[in-house]
Every structure is written in structure tokens, then in C-alpha cells.
Coordinates of N, CA, C and O in Angstrom, one line a residue:
X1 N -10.2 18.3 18.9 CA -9.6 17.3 18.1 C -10.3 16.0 18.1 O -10.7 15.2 17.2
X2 N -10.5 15.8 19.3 CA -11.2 14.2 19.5 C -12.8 14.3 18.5 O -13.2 13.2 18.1
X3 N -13.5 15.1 18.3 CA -14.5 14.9 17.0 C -13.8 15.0 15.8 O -14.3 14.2 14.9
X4 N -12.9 15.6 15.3 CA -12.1 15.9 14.4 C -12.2 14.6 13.2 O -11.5 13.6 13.5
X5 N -12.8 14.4 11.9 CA -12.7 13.8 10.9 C -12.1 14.5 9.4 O -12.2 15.7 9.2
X6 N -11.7 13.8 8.7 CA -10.6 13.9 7.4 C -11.7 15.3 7.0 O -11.1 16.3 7.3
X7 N -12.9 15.6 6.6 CA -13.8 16.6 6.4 C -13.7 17.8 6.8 O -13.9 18.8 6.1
X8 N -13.1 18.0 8.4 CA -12.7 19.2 8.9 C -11.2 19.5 9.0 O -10.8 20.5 9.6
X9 N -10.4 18.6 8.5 CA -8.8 19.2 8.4 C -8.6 19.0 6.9 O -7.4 19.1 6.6
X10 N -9.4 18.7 5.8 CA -8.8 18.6 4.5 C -9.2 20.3 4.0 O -9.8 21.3 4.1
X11 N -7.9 19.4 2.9 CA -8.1 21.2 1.9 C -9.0 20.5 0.5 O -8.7 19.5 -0.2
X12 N -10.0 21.2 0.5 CA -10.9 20.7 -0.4 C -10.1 20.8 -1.8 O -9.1 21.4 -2.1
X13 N -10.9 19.7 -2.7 CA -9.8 19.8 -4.2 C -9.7 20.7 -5.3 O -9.0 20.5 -6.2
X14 N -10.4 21.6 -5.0 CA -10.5 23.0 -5.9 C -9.3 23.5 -5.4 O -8.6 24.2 -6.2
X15 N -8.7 23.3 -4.0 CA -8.0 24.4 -3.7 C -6.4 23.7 -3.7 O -5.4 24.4 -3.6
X16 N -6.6 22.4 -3.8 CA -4.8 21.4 -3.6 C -4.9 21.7 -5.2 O -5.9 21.8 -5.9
X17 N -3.1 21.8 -5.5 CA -3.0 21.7 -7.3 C -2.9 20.2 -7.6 O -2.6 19.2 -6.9
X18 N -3.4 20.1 -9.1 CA -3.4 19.2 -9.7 C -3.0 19.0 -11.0 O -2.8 20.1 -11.5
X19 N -2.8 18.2 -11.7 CA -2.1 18.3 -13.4 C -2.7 17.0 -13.6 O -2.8 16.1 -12.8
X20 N -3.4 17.1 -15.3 CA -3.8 16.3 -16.1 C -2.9 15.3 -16.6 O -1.8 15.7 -17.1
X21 N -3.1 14.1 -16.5 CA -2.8 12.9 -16.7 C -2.7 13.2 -18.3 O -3.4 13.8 -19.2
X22 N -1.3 12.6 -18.4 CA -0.7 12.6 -20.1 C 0.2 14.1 -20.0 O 1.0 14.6 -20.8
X23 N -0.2 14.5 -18.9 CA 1.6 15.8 -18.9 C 3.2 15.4 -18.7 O 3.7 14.4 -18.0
X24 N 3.8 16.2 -19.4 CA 5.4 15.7 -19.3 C 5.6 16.2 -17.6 O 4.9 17.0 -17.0
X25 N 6.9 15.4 -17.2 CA 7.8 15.8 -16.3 C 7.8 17.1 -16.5 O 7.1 17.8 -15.7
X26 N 8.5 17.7 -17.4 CA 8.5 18.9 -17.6 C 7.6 20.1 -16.9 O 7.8 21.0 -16.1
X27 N 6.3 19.5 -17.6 CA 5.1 20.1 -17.5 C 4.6 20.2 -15.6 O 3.9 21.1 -15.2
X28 N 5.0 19.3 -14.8 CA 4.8 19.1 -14.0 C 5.9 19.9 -12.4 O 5.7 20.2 -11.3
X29 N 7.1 20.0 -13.7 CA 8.3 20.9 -12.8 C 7.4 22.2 -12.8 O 7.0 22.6 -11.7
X30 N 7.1 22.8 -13.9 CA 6.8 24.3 -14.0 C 5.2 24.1 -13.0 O 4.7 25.2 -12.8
X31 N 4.7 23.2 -12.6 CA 3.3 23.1 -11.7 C 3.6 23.3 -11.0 O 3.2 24.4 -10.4
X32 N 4.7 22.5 -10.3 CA 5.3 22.5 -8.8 C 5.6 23.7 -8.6 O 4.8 24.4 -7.9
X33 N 6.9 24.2 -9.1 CA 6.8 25.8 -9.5 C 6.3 27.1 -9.1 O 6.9 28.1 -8.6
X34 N 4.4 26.8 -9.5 CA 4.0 27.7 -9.4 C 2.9 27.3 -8.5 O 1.8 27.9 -8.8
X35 N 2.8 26.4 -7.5 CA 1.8 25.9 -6.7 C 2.3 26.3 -5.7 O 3.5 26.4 -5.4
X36 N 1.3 26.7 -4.9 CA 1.1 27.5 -3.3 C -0.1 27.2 -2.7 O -1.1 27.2 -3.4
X37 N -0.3 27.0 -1.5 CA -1.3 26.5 -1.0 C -1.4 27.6 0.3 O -0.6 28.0 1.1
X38 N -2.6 27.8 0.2 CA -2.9 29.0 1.5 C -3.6 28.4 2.1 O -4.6 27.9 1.6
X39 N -3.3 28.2 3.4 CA -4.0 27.7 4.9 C -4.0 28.0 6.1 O -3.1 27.8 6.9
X40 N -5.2 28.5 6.5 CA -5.6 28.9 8.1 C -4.7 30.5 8.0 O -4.4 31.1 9.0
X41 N -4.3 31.1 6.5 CA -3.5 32.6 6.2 C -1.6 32.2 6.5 O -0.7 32.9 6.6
X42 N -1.8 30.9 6.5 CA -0.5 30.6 5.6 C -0.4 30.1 4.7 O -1.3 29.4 4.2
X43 N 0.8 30.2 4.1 CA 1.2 29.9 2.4 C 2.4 28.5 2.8 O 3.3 28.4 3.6
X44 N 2.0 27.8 2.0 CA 3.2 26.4 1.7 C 2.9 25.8 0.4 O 2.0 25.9 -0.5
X45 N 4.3 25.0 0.5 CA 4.4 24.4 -1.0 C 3.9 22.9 -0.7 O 4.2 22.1 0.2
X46 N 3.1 22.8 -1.7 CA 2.6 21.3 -1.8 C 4.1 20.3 -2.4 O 5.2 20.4 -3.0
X47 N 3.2 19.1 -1.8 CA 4.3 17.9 -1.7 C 4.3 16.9 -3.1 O 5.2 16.1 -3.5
X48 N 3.4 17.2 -3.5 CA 2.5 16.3 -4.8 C 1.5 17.5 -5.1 O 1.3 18.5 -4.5
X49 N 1.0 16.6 -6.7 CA 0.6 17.2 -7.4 C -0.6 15.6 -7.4 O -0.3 14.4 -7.5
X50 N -2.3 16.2 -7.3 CA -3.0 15.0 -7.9 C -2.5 15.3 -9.5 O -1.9 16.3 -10.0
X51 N -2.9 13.9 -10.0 CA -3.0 13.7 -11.0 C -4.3 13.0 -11.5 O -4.7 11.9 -11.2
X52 N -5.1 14.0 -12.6 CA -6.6 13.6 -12.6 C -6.8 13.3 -14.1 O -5.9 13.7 -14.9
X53 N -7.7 12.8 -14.5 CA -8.4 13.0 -16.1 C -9.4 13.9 -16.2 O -9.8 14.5 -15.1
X54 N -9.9 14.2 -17.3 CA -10.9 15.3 -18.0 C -12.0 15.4 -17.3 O -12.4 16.5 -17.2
X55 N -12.6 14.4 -16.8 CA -13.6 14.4 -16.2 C -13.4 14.5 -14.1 O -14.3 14.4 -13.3
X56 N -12.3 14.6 -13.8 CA -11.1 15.3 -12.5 C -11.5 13.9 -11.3 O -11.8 13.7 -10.1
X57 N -11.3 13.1 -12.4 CA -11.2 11.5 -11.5 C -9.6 11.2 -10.9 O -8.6 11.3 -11.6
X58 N -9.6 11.1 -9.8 CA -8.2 10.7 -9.6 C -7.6 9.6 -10.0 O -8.2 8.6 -9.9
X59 N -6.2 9.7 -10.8 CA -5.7 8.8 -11.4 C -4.5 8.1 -10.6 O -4.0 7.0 -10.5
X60 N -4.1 9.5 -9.8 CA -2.7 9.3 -9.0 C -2.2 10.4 -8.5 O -3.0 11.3 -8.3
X61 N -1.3 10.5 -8.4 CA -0.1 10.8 -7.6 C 1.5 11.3 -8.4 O 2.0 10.7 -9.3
X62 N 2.1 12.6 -7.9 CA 3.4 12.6 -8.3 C 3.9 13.6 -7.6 O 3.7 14.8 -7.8
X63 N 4.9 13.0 -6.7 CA 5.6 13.9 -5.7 C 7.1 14.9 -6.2 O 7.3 15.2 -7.4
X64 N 7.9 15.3 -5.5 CA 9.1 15.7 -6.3 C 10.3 15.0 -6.4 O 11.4 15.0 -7.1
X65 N 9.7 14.2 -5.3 CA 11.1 12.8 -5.2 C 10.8 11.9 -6.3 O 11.6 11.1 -6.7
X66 N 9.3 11.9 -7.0 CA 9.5 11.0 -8.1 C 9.8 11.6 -9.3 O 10.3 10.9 -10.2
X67 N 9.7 12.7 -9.4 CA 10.1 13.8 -11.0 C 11.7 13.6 -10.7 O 12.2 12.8 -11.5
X68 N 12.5 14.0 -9.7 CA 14.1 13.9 -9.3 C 14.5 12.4 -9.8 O 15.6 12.3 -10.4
X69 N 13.5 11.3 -9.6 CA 14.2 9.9 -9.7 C 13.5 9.6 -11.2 O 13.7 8.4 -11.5
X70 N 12.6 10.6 -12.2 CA 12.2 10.3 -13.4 C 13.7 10.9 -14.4 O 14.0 10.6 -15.5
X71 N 14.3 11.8 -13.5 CA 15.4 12.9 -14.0 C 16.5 12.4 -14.1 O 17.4 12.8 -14.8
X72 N 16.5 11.2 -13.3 CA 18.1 10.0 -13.1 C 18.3 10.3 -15.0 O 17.4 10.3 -15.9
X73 N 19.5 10.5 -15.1 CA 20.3 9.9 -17.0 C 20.0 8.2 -16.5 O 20.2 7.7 -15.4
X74 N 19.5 7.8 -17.6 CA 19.6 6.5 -18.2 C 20.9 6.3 -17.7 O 20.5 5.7 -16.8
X75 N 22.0 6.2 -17.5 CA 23.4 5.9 -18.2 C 23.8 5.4 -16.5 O 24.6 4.6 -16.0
X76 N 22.8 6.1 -16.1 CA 23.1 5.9 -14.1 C 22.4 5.1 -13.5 O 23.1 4.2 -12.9
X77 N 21.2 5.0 -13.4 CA 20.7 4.2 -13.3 C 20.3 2.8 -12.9 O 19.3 2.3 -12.4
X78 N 21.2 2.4 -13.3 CA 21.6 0.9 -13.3 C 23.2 0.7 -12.2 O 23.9 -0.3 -12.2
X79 N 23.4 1.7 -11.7 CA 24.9 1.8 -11.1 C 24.7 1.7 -9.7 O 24.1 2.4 -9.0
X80 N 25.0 1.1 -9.5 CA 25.7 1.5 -7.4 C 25.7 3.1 -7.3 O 25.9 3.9 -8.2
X81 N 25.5 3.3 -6.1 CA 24.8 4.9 -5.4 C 26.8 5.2 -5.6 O 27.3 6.1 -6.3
X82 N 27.7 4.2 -4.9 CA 28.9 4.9 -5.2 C 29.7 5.4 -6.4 O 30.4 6.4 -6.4
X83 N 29.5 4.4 -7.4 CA 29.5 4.7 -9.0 C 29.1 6.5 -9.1 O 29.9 7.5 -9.2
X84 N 27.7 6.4 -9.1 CA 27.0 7.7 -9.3 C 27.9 8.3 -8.5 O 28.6 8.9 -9.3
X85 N 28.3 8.6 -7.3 CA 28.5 10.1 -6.5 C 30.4 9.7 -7.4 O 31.2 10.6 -7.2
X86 N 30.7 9.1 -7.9 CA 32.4 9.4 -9.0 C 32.4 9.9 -10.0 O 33.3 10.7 -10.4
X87 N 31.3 9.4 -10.8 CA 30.6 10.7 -12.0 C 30.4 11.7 -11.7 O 31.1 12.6 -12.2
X88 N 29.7 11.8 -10.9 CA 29.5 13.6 -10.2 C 30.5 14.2 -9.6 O 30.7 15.4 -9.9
X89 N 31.4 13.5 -8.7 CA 32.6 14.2 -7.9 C 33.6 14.3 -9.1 O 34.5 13.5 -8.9
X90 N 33.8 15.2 -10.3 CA 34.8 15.3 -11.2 C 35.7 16.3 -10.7 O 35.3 17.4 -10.5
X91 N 36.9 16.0 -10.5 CA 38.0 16.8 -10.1 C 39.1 17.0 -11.6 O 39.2 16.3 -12.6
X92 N 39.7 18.2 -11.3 CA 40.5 18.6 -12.2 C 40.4 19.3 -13.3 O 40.3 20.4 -12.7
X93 N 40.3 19.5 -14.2 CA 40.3 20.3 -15.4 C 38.8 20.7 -15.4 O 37.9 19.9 -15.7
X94 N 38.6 21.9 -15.2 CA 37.1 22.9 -15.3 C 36.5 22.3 -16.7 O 35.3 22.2 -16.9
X95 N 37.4 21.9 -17.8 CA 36.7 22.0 -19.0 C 36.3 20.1 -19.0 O 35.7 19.6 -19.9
X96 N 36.6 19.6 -18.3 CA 35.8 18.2 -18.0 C 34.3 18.2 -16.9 O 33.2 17.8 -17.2
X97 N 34.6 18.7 -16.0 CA 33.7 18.9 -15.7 C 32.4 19.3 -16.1 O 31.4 18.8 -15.8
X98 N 32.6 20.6 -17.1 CA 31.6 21.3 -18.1 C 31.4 20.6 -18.9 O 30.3 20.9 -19.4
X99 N 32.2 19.1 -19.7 CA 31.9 18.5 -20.3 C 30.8 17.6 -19.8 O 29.8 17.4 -20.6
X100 N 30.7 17.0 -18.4 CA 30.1 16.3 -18.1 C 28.9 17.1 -17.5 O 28.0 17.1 -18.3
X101 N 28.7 17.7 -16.7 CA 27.4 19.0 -16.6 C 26.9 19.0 -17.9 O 25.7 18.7 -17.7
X102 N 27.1 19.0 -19.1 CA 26.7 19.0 -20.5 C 25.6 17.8 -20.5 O 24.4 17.9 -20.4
X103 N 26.3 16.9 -20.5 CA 25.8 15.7 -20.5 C 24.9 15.3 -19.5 O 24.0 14.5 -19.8
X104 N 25.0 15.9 -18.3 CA 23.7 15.5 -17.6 C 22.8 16.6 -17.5 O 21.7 16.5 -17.0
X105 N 23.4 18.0 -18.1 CA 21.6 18.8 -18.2 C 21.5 18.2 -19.8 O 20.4 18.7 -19.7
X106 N 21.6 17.7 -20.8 CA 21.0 17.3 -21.8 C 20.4 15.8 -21.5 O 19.2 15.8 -21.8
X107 N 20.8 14.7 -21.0 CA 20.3 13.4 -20.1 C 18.8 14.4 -19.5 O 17.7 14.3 -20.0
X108 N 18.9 15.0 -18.6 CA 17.7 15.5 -17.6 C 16.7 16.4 -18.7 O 15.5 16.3 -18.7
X109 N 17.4 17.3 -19.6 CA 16.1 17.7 -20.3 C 15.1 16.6 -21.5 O 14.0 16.8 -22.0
X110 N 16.1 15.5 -21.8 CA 15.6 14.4 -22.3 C 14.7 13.6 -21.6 O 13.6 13.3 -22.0
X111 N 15.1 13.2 -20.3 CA 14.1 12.5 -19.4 C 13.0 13.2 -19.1 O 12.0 12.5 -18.8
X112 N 12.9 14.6 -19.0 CA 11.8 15.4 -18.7 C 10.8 15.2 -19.6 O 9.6 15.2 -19.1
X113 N 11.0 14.8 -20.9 CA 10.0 14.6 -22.0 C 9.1 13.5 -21.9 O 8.3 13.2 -22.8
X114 N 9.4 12.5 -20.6 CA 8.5 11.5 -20.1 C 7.4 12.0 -19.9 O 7.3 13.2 -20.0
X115 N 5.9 10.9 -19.6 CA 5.1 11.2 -19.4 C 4.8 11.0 -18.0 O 5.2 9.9 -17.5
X116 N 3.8 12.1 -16.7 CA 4.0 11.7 -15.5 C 3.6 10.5 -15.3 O 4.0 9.8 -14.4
X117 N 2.4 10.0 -16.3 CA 1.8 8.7 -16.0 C 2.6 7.6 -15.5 O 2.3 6.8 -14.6
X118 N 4.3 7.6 -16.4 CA 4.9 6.5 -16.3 C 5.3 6.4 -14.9 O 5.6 5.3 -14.6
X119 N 5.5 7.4 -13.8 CA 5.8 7.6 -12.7 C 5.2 7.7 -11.8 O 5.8 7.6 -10.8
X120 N 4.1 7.9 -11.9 CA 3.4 8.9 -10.7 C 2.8 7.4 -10.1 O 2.8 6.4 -10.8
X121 N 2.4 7.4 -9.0 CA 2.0 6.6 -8.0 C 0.5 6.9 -8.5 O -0.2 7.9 -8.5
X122 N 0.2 5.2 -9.1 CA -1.2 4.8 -9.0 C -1.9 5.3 -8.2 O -1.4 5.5 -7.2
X123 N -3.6 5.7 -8.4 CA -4.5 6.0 -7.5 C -4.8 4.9 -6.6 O -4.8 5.1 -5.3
X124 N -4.9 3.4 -7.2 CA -5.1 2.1 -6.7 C -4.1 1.6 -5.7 O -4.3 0.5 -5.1
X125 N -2.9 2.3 -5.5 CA -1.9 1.8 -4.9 C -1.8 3.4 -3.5 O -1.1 3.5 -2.5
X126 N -2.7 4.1 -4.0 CA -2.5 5.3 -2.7 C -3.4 4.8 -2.2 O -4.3 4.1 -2.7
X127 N -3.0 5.3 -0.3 CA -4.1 5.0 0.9 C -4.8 6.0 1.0 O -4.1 7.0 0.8
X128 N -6.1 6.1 1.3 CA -6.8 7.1 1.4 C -7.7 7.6 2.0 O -8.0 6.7 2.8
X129 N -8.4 8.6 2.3 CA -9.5 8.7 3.7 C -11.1 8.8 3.1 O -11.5 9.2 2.1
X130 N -11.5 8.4 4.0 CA -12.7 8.4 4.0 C -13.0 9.8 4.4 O -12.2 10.5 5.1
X131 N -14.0 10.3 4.0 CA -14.9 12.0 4.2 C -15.0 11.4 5.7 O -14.1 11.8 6.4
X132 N -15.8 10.6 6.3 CA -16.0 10.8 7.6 C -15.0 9.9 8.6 O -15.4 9.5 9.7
X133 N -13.7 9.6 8.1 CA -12.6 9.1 9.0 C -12.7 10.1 10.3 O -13.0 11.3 10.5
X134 N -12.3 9.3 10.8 CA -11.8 10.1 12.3 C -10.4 10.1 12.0 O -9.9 9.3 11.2
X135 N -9.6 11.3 12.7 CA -8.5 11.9 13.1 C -7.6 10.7 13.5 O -6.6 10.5 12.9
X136 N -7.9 10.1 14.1 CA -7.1 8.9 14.5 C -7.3 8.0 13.7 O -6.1 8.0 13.3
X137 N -7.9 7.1 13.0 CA -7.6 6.8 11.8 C -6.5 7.2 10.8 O -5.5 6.5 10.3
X138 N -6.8 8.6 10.5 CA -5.6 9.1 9.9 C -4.1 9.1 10.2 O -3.2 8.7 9.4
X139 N -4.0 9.6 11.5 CA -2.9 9.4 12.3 C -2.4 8.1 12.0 O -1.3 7.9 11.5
X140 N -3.2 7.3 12.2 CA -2.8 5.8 12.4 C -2.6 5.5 10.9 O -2.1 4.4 10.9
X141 N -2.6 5.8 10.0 CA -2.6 4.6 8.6 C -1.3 6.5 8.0 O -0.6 6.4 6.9
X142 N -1.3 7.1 8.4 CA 0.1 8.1 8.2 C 1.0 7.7 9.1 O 2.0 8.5 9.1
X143 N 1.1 6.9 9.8 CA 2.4 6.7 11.0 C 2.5 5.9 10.0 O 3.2 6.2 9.0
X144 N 1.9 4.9 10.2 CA 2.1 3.3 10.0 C 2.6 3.4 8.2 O 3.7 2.7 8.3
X145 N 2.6 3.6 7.5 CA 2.6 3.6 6.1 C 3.4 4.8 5.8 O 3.7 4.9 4.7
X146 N 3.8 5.8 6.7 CA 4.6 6.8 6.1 C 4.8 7.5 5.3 O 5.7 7.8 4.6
X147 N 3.3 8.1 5.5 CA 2.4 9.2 4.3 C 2.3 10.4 4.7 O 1.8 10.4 5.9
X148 N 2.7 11.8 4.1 CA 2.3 13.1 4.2 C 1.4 13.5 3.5 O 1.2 14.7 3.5
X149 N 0.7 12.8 2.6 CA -0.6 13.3 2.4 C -1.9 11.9 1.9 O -1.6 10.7 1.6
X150 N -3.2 12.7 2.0 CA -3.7 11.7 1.7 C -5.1 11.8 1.0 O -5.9 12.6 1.6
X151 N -5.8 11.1 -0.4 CA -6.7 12.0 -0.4 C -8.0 11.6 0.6 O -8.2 10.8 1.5
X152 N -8.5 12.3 0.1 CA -10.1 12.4 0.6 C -11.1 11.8 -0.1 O -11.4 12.6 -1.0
X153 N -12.0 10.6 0.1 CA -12.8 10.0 -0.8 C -14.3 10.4 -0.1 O -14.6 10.3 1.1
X154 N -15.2 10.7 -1.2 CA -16.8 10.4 -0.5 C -17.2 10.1 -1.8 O -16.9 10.8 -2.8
X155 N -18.0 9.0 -2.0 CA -19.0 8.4 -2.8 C -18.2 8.3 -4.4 O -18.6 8.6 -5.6
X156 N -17.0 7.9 -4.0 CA -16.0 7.6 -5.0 C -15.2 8.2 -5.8 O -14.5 7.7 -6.6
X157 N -15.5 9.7 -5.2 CA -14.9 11.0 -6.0 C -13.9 11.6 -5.0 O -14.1 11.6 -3.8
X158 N -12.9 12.0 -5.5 CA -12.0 12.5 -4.6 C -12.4 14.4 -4.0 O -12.5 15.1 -5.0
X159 N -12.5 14.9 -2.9 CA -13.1 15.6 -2.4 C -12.2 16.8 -1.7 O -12.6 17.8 -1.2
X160 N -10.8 16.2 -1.8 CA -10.0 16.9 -0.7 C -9.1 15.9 -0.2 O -9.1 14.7 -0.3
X161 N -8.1 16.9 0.4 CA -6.4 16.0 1.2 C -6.4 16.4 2.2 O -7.1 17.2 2.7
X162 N -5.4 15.5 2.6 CA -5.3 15.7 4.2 C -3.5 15.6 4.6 O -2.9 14.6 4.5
X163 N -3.2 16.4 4.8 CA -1.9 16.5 4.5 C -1.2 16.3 6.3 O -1.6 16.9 7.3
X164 N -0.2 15.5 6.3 CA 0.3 15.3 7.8 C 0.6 16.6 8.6 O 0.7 16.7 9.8
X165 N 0.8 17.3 7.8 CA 1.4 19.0 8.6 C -0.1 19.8 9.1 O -0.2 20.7 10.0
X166 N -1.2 19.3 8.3 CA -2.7 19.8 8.6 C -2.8 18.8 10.2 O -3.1 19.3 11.3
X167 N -2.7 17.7 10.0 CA -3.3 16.7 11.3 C -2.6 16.7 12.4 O -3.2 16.5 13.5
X168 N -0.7 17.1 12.6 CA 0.2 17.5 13.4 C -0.6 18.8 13.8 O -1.0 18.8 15.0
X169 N -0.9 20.0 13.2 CA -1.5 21.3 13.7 C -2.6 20.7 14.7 O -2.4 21.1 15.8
X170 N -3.7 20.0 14.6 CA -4.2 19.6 15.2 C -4.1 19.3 16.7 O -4.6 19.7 17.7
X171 N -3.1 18.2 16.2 CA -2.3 17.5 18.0 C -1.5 18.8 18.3 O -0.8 18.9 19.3
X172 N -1.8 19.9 17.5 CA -0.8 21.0 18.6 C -1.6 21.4 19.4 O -1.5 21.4 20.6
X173 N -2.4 21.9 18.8 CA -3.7 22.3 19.2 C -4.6 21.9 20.2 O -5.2 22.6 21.0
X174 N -4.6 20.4 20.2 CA -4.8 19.9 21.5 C -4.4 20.3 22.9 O -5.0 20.2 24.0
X175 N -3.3 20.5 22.6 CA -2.2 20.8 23.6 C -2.0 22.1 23.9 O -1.8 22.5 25.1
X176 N -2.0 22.8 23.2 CA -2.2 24.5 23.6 C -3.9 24.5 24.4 O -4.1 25.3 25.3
X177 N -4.9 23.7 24.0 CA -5.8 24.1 24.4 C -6.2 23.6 26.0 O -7.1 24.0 26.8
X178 N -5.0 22.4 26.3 CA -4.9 22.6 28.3 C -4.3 23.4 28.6 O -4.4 23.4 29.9
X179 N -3.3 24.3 28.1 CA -2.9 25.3 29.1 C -3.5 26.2 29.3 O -3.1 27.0 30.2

């Protein structure tokens, strides 16, 4: 681990999913969906999705906690968190309830028709690694900043991620490797 840089724990960018910049929400649920990430012969679900242009420049970022908070109805929004859980906790008559389920899968399939752009976490506003960061760097600007993933830059192109569950394997590894 102690030589260990962003280059030998990233998953190069051919292999992280990604979605073109100007896709709906929508378009972005059904990515998430169908994205799988195979590493070291295991399978996991990515956390984000890059978001690139035509030419596979990074633009940004879009996690699932931001599609869920692009999915908020308008109508909520604007409310106190306890407001919202009184709308949702509807008691009594089944056919109110279904009234309001109505109304918020038609709210959510309306908000889906957003664009991810409007959401997704600027490229300019994500932290990122250098190709030849050290391990500890990493560690250090993912503690500190409270990031599970990160990309990978060399010569201004994005190259690969580094994802916190890749760099934790590591420090395991450390550790199995004194006993």
C-alpha cells in the first residue's frame, strides 16, 4: 500500500458507467439500472454516474441521492421535512391514499423529464486525483471532504475513479499482509 497511487487502485474510464450530458433523469434511472461494475471478480453497483460530452470530457457528476432529490414534487419542496412525512403518512380511507400515490407517481414521472445537467454536480466543483497521487492523499481529501468516489485526472482528461470501497480494500490489505 505504502507505493500505492490513484493509477493502481482506479477503475479505468472505459470500465466506470457514464451518461451523456443533456440526458433526462429518467434516462439516467434506467443507467443506474443497468450498471455493474466488476472488480478484482466482484460485481457492485456504482454510486454515480460520470457525466461526459461527445468528445468524453468530464462535465460532472450524478449520484442517486441527487436523481431521489431531482424526484422531490414541486409542491414539497418548499415544506419542512415534518410537513412532508403528513403528506405521506395518509391514514384512513384506502381510496385517499391512492388518490395521493396518484399524485406523486405523476409529480415524479414529471420531474424525471428534467435534464441531469440541472443537477448533477459540476466537474469544477468535484475533488479529484491526480494519476500519480499517493494513497494517502486520497485517503486524506475522502475523509476530510466526505467523498466515495473520485475521478482520476492526467494531462487534463479524465482517466479513471477511485472509489473509497477500492482504497478501504487496500488498508485491508495492509493488514492481512502482517499476519
Amino acid at each position: 500500500m505504502i507505493k500505492k497511487s490513484a493509477h493502481d487502485i482506479m477503475i479505468p474510464i472505459n470500465k466506470y458507467p457514464n451518461i451523456f450530458s443533456g440526458a433526462t433523469v429518467k434516462e439516467a434511472i434506467a443507467e443506474f439500472e443497468h450498471a455493474f461494475l466488476h472488480v478484482d471478480g466482484q460485481m457492485s453497483l456504482p454510486r454515480a454516474l460520470l457525466v461526459i460530452d461527445k468528445n468524453h470530457t468530464l462535465l460532472g457528476m450524478i449520484r442517486r441521492r441527487d436523481i431521489l432529490k431531482a424526484l422531490e414534487p414541486k409542491y414539497m419542496q418548499p415544506m419542512a421535512h415534518h410537513h412532508q412525512k403528513e403528506l405521506i403518512d395518509i391514514e384512513g380511507s384506502p381510496e385517499l391514499a391512492a388518490l395521493s400515490a396518484g399524485k406523486l407517481i405523476n409529480s415524479i414521472k414529471a420531474q424525471a423529464t428534467q435534464k441531469i445537467d440541472d443537477i448533477m454536480l459540476p466537474a469544477e466543483l468535484m475533488f479529484t486525483a491526480g494519476y500519480d497521487d499517493h494513497i494517502a492523499k486520497i485517503i486524506y481529501v475522502m475523509a476530510i471532504k466526505d467523498l466515495n468516489l473520485m475521478p482520476v485526472m492526467r494531462d487534463g482528461q479524465v482517466v479513471g475513479v477511485v472509489r473509497s470501497v477500492d482504497v478501504f480494500h487496500e488498508i485491508a490489505h495492509l493488514f492481512t499482509e502482517e499476519e
